[in-house]
mmCIF file of C-alpha atoms in Angstrom:
data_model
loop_
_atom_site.group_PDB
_atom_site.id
_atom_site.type_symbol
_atom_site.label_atom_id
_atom_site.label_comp_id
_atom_site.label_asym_id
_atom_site.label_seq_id
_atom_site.Cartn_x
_atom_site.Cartn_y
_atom_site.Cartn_z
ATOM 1 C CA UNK V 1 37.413 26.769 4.220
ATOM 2 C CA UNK V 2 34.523 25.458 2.086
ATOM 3 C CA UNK V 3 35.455 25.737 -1.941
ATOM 4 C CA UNK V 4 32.583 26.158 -3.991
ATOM 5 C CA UNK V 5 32.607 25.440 -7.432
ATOM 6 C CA UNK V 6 30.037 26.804 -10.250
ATOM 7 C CA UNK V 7 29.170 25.745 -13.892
ATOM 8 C CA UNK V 8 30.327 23.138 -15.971
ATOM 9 C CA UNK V 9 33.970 24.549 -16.571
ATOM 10 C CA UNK V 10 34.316 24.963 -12.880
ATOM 11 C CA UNK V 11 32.826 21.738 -11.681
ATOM 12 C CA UNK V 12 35.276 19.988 -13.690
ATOM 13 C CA UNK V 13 38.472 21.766 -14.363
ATOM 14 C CA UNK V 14 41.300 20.511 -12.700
ATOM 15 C CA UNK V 15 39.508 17.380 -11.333
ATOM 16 C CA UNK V 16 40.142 13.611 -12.410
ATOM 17 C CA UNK V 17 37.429 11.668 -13.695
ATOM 18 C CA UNK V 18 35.784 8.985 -11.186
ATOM 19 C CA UNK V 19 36.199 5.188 -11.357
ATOM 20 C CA UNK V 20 32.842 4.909 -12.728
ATOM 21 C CA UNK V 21 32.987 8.095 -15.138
ATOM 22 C CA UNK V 22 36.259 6.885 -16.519
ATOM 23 C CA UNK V 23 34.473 3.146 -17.053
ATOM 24 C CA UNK V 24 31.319 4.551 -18.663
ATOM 25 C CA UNK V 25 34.169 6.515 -20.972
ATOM 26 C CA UNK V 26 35.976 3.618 -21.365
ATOM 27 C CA UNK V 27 32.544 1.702 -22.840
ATOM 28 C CA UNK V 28 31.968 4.673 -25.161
ATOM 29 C CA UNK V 29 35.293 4.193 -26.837
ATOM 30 C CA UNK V 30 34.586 0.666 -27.095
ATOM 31 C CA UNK V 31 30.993 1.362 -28.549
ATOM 32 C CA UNK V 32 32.616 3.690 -30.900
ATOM 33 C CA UNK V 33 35.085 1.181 -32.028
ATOM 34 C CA UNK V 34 32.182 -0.970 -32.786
ATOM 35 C CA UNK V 35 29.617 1.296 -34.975
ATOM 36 C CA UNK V 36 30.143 2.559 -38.067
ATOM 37 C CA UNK V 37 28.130 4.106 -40.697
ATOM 38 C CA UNK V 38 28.442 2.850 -44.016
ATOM 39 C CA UNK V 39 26.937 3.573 -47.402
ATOM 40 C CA UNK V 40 25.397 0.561 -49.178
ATOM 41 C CA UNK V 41 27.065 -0.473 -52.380
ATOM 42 C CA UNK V 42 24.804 -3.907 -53.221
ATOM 43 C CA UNK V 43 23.393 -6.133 -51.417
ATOM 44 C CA UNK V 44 22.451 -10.508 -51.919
ATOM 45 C CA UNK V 45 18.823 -10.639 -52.176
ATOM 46 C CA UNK V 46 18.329 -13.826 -54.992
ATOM 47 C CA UNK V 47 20.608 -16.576 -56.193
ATOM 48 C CA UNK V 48 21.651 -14.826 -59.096
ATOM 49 C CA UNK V 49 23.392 -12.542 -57.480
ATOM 50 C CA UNK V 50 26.882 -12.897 -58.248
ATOM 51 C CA UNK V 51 28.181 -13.206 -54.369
ATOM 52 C CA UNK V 52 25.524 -15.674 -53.522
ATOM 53 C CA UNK V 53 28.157 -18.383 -52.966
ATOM 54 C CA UNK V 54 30.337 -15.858 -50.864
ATOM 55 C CA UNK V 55 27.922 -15.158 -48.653
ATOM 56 C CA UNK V 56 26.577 -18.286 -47.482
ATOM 57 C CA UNK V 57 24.128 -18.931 -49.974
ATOM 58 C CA UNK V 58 20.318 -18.553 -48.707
ATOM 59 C CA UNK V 59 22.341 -18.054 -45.161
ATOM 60 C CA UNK V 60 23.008 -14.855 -46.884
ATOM 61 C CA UNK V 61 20.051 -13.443 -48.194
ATOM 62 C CA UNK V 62 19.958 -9.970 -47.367
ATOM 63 C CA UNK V 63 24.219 -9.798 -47.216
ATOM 64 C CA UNK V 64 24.884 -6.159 -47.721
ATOM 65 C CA UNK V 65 28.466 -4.596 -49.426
ATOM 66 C CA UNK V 66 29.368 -1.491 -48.046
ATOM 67 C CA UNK V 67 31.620 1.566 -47.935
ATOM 68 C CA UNK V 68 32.556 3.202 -44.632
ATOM 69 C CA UNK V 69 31.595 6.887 -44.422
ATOM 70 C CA UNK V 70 34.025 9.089 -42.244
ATOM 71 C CA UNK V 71 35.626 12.565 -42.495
ATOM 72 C CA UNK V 72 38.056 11.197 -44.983
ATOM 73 C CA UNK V 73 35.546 10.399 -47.702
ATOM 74 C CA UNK V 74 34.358 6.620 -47.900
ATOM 75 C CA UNK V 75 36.450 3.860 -47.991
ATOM 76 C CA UNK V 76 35.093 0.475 -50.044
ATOM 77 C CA UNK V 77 35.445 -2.334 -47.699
ATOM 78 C CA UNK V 78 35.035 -6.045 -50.086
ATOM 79 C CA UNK V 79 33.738 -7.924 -46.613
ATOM 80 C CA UNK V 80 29.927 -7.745 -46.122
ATOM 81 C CA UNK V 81 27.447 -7.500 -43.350
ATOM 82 C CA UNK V 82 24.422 -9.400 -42.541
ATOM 83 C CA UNK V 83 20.950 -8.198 -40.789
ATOM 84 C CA UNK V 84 20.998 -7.709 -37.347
ATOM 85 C CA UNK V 85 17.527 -9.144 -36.570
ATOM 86 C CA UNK V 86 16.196 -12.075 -38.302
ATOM 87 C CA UNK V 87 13.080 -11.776 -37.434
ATOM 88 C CA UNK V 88 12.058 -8.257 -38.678
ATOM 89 C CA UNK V 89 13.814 -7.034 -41.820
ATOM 90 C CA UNK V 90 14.059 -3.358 -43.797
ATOM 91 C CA UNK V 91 16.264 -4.416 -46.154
ATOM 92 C CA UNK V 92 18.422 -1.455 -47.308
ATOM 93 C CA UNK V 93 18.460 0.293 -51.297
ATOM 94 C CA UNK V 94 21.763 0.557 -52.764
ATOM 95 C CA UNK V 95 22.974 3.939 -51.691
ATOM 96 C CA UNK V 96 20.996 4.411 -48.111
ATOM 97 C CA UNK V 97 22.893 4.516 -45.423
ATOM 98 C CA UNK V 98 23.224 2.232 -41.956
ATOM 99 C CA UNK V 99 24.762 1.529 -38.902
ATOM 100 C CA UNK V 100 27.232 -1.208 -38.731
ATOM 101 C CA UNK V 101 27.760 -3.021 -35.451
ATOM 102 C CA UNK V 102 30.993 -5.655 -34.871
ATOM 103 C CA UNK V 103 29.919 -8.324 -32.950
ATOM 104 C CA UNK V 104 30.091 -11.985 -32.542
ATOM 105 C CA UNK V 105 29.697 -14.067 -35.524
ATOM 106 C CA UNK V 106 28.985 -17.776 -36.513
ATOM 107 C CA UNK V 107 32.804 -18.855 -35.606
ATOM 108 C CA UNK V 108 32.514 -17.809 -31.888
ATOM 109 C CA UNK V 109 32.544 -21.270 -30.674
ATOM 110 C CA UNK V 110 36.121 -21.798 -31.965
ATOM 111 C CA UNK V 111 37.464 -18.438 -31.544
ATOM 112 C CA UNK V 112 35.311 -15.554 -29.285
ATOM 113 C CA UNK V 113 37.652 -13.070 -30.245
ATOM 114 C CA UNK V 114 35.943 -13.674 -34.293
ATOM 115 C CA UNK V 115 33.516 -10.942 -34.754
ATOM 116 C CA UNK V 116 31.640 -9.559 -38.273
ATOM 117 C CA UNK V 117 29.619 -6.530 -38.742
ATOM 118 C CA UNK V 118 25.998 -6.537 -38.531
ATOM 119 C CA UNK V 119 23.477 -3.851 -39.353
ATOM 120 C CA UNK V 120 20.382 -2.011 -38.224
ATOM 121 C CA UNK V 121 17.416 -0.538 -40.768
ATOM 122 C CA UNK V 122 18.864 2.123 -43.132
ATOM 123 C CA UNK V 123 19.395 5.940 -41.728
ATOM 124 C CA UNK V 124 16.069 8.003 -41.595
ATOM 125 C CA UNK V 125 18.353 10.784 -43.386
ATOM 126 C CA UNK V 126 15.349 12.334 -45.248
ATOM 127 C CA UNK V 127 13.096 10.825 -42.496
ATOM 128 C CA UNK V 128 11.094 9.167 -45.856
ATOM 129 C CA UNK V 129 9.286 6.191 -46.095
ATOM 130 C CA UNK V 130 10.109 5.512 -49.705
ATOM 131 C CA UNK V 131 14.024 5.862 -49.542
ATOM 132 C CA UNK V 132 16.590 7.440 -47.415
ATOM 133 C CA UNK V 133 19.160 6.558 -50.337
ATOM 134 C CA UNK V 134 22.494 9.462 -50.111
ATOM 135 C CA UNK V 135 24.645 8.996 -52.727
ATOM 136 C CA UNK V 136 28.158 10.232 -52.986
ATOM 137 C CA UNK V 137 27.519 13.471 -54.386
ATOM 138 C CA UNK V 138 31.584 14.043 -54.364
ATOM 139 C CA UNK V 139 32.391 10.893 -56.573
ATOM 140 C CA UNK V 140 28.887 11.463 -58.657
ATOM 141 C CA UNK V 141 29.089 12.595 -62.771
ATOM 142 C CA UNK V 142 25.275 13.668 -62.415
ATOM 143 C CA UNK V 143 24.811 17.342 -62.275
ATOM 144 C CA UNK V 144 21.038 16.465 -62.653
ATOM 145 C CA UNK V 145 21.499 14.218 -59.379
ATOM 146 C CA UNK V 146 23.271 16.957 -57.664
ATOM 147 C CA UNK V 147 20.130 19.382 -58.181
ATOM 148 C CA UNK V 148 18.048 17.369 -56.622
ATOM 149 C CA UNK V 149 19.704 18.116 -52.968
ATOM 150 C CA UNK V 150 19.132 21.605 -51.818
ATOM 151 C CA UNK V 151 21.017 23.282 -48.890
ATOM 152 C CA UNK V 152 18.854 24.908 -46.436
ATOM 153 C CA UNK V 153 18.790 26.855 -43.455
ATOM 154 C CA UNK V 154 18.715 23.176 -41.817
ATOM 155 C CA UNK V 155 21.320 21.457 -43.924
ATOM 156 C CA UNK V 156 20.547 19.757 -47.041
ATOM 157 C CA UNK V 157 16.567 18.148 -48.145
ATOM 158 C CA UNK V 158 15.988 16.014 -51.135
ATOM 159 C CA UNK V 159 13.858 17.367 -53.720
ATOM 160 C CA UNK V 160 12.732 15.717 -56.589
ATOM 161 C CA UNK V 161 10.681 17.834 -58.710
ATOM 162 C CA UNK V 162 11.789 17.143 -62.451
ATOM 163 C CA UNK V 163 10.219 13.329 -62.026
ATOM 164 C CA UNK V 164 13.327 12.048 -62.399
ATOM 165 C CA UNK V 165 15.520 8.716 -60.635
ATOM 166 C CA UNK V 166 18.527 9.556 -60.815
ATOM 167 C CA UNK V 167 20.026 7.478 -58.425
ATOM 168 C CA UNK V 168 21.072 4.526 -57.950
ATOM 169 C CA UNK V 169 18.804 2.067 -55.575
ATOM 170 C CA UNK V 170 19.747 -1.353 -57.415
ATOM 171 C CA UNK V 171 21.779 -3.891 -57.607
ATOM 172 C CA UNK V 172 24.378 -2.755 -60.025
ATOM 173 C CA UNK V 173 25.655 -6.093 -60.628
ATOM 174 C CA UNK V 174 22.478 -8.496 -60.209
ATOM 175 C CA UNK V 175 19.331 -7.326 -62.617
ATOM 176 C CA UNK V 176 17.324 -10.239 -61.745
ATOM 177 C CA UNK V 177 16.403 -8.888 -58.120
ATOM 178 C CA UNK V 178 16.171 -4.593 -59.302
ATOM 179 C CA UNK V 179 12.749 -4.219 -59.090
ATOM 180 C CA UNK V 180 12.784 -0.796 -56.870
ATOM 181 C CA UNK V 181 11.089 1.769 -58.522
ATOM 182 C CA UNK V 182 11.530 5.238 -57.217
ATOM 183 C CA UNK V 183 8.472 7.178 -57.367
ATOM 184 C CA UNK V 184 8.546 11.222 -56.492
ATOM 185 C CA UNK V 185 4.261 10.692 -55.262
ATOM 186 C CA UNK V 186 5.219 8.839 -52.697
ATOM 187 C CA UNK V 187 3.719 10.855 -49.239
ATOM 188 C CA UNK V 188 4.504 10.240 -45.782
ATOM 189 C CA UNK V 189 1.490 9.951 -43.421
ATOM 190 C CA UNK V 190 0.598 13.170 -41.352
ATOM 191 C CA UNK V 191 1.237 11.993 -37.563
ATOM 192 C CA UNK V 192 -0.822 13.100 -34.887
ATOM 193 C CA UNK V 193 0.160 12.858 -31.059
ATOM 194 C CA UNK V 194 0.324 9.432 -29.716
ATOM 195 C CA UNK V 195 0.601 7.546 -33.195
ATOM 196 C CA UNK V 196 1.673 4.593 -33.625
ATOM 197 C CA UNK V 197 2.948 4.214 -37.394
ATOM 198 C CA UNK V 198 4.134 1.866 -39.263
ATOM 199 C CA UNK V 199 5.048 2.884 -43.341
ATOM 200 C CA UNK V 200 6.141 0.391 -46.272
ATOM 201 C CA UNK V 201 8.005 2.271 -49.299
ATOM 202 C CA UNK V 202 5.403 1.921 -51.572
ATOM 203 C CA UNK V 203 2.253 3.518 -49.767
ATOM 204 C CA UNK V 204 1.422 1.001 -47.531
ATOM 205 C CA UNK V 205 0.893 2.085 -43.962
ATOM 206 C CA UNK V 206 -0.572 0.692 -40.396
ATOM 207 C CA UNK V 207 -1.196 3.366 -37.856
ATOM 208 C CA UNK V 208 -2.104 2.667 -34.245
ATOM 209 C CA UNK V 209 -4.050 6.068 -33.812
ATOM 210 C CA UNK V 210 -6.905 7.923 -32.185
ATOM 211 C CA UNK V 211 -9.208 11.040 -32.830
ATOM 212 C CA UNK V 212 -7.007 13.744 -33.087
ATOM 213 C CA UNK V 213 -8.920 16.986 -33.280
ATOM 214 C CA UNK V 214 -5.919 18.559 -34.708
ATOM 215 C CA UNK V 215 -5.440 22.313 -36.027
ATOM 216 C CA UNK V 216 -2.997 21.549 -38.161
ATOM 217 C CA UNK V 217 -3.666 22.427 -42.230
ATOM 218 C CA UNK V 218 -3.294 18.925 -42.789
ATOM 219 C CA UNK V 219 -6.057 17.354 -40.824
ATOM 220 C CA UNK V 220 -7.970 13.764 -40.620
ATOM 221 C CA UNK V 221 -11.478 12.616 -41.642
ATOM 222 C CA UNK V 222 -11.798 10.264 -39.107
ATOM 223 C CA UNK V 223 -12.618 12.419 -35.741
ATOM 224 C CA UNK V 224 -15.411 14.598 -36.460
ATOM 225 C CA UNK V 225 -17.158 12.255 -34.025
ATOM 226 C CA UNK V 226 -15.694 11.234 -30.666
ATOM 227 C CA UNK V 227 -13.240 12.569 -28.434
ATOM 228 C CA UNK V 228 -9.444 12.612 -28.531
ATOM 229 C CA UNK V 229 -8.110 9.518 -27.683
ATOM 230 C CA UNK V 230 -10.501 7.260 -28.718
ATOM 231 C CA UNK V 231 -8.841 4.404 -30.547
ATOM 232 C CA UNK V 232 -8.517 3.538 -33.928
ATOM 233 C CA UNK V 233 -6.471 1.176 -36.141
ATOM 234 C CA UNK V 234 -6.071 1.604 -39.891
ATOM 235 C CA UNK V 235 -4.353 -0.380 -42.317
ATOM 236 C CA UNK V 236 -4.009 0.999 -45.792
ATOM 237 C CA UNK V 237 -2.658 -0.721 -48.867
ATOM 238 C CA UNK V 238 -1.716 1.803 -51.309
ATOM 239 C CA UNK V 239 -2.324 5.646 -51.430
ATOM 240 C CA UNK V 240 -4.800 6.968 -53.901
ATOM 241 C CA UNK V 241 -3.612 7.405 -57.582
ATOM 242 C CA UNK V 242 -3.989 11.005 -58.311
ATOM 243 C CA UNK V 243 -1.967 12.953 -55.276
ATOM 244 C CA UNK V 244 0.377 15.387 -55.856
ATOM 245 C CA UNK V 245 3.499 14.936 -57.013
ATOM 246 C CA UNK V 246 5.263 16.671 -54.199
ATOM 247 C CA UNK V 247 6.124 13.598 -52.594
ATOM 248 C CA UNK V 248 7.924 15.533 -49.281
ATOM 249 C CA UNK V 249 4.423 16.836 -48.499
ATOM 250 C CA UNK V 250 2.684 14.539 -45.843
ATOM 251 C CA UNK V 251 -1.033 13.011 -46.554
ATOM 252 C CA UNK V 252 -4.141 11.357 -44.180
ATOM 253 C CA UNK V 253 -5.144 8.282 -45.186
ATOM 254 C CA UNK V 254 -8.515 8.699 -47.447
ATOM 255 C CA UNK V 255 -10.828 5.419 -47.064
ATOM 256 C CA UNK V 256 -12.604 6.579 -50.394
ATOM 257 C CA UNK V 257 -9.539 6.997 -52.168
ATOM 258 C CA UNK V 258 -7.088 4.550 -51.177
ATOM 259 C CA UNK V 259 -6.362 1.059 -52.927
ATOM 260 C CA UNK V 260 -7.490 -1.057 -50.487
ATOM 261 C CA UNK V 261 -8.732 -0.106 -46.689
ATOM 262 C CA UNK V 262 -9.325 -2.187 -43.366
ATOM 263 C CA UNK V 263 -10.361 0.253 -40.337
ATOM 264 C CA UNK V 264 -11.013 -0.507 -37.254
ATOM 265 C CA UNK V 265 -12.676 2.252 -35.057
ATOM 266 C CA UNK V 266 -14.186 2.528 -31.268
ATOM 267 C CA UNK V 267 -16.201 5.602 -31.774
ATOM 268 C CA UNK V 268 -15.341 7.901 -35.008
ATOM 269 C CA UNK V 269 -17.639 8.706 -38.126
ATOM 270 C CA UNK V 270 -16.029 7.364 -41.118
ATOM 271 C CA UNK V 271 -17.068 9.525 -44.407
ATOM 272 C CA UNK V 272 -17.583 7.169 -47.083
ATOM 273 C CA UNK V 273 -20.685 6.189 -49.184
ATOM 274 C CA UNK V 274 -20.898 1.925 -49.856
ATOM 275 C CA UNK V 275 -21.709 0.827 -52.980
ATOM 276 C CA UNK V 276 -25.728 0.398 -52.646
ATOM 277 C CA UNK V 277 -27.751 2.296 -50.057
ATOM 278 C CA UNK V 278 -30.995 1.461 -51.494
ATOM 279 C CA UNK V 279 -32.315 -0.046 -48.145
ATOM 280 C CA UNK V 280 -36.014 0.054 -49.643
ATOM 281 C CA UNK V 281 -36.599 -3.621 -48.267
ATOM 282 C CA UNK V 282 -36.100 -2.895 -44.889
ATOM 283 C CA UNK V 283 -38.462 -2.595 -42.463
ATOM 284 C CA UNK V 284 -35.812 -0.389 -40.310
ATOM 285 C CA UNK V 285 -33.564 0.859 -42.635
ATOM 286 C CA UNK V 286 -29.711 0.345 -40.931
ATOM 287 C CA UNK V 287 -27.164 2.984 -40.188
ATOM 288 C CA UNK V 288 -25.044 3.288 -42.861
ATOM 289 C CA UNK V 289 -21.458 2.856 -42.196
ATOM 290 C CA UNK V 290 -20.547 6.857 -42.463
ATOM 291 C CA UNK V 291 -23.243 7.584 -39.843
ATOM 292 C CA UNK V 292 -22.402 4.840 -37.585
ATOM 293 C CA UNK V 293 -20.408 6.222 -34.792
ATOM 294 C CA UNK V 294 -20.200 2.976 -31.974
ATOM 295 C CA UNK V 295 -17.403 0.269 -32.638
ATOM 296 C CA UNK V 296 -17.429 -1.007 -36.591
ATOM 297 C CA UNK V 297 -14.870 -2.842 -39.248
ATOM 298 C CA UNK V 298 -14.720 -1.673 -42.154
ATOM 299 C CA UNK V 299 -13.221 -3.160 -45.418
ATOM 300 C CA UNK V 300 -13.131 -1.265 -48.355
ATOM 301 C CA UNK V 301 -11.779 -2.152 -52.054
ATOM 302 C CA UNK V 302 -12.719 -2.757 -55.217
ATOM 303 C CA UNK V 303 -13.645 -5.991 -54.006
ATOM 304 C CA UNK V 304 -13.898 -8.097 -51.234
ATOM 305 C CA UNK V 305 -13.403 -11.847 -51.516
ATOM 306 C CA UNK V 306 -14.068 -14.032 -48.148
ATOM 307 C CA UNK V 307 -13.015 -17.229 -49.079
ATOM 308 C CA UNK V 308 -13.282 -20.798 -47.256
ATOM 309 C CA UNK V 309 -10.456 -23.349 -48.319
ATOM 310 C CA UNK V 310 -12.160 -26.170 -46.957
ATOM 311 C CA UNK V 311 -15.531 -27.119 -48.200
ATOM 312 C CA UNK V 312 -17.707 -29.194 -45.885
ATOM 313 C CA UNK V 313 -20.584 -31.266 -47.068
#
């Protein structure tokens, strides 16, 4: 007599797991006993920093201390952790949050069992550019930092709207490297499908993109010309000075208004006026740059300095 069994409580009720489910459980327990999430408490950036020595000196830079978060509360551990990649870095603000990984560390040729905790890039827990900083809000004195979080239908969002900093992104032991500002006018960039983005904290931003006739409120300048899809590569260096202060809000990146702009396009119409289009001495006056709609580079700032560092005679 065939037995057939339906649904997930059926298809495994009663039943032993199989060699291979119980080994790919097995590997999840060890992964789990591996990663943690911990809240940053300070991290080694300079040689003043009082743990410089500690933590290996310039072998150190970028040492993190750290507090474990669990269900308990958070737990202050006085060990530290270094980056995980040395080759591309996001080092962490005091406060953010990030994943902590026990693996192999520089003792491993006398003893493989010797392992330290590594991390990964801070938590996207406001999914900001600026800061993803979370304080603990159980241990904090700071009604006026506790305002700032609001609960929601979705959980909790940061919102900063008095212009205030009230927490904590520096070293609180090391002034000579706490040069973090936080800013509330910081803006995320407005993604479109297919982006490629890359976003500093400060309003610096390279997007791998295309024209994106979007319908969203939000919309580009960029793909009035062209067809979606067509390429384009922008790298901005600062967001314009007047934007709103309702930093949550995403933006478009504004070649007029910007700091400092270097597009590359394939076939969009970028709107901006150059500095002189008197083009009385030409005999065919040239397509200005917000006309021209084939492949063009544009770099745009208050100025532009090409400079050659070795002179030839």
């Amino acid at each position: 007599m065939a037995l057939y069994k339906t649904g997930i409580a059926g298809s495994t009720r009663g039943t032993t797991p199989s060699p291979n489910v119980r080994g790919a459980q097995d590997q999840i327990s060890v992964l789990k006993g591996q990663m943690v999430a911990a809240r940053v408490t300070d991290i080694v950036l300079d040689e003043n920093h009082p743990k410089f020595q500690d933590v290996g000196e310039w072998n150190g830079i970028g040492a993190i201390f750290y507090q474990f978060v669990n269900q308990s509360g958070t737990t202050t551990d006085s060990s530290y952790a270094l980056p995980y990649d040395s080759q591309i870095k996001t080092y962490p603000l005091v406060n953010e949050i990030v994943l902590l990984f026990s693996l192999p560390n520089q003792q491993m040729g006398v003893n493989t069992a010797n392992q330290s905790y590594f991390y990964l890039k801070p938590l996207g827990i406001w999914n900001h550019p600026h800061h993803d900083a979370y304080p603990n809000l159980v241990n904090s004195n700071n009604p006026q930092q506790s305002q700032d979080y609001k609960a929601t239908d979705q959980g909790v969002v940061r919102r900063v709207t008095d212009g205030s900093t009230e927490v904590e992104l520096n070293s609180p032991i090391n002034p000579s490297q706490n040069t973090f500002v936080e800013k509330a006018d910081i803006h995320p960039l407005m993604p479109y499908m297919g982006d490629s983005l890359l976003e500093g904290r400060h309003g610096q931003s390279l997007r791998f993109g295309s024209t994106a006739k979007s319908q969203s409120e939000i919309s580009n300048n960029w793909s009035a010309a062209g067809t979606n899809g067509d390429p384009i590569t922008i790298l901005r260096n600062g967001q314009p000075t007047k934007v709103s202060d309702r930093g949550w809000i995403p933006i478009v990146e504004n070649i007029s208004q910007d700091l400092s702009s270097i597009y590359l396009t394939s076939y969009q119409k970028i709107p901006f006026s150059i500095a002189n289009e008197n083009f009385i001495s030409y005999t065919t006056p040239p397509t200005t740059p917000a006309q021209y709609v084939n492949p063009q580079i544009i770099l745009n700032s208050d100025r532009v300095v090409i400079n050659a560092k070795t002179i030839v005679y």
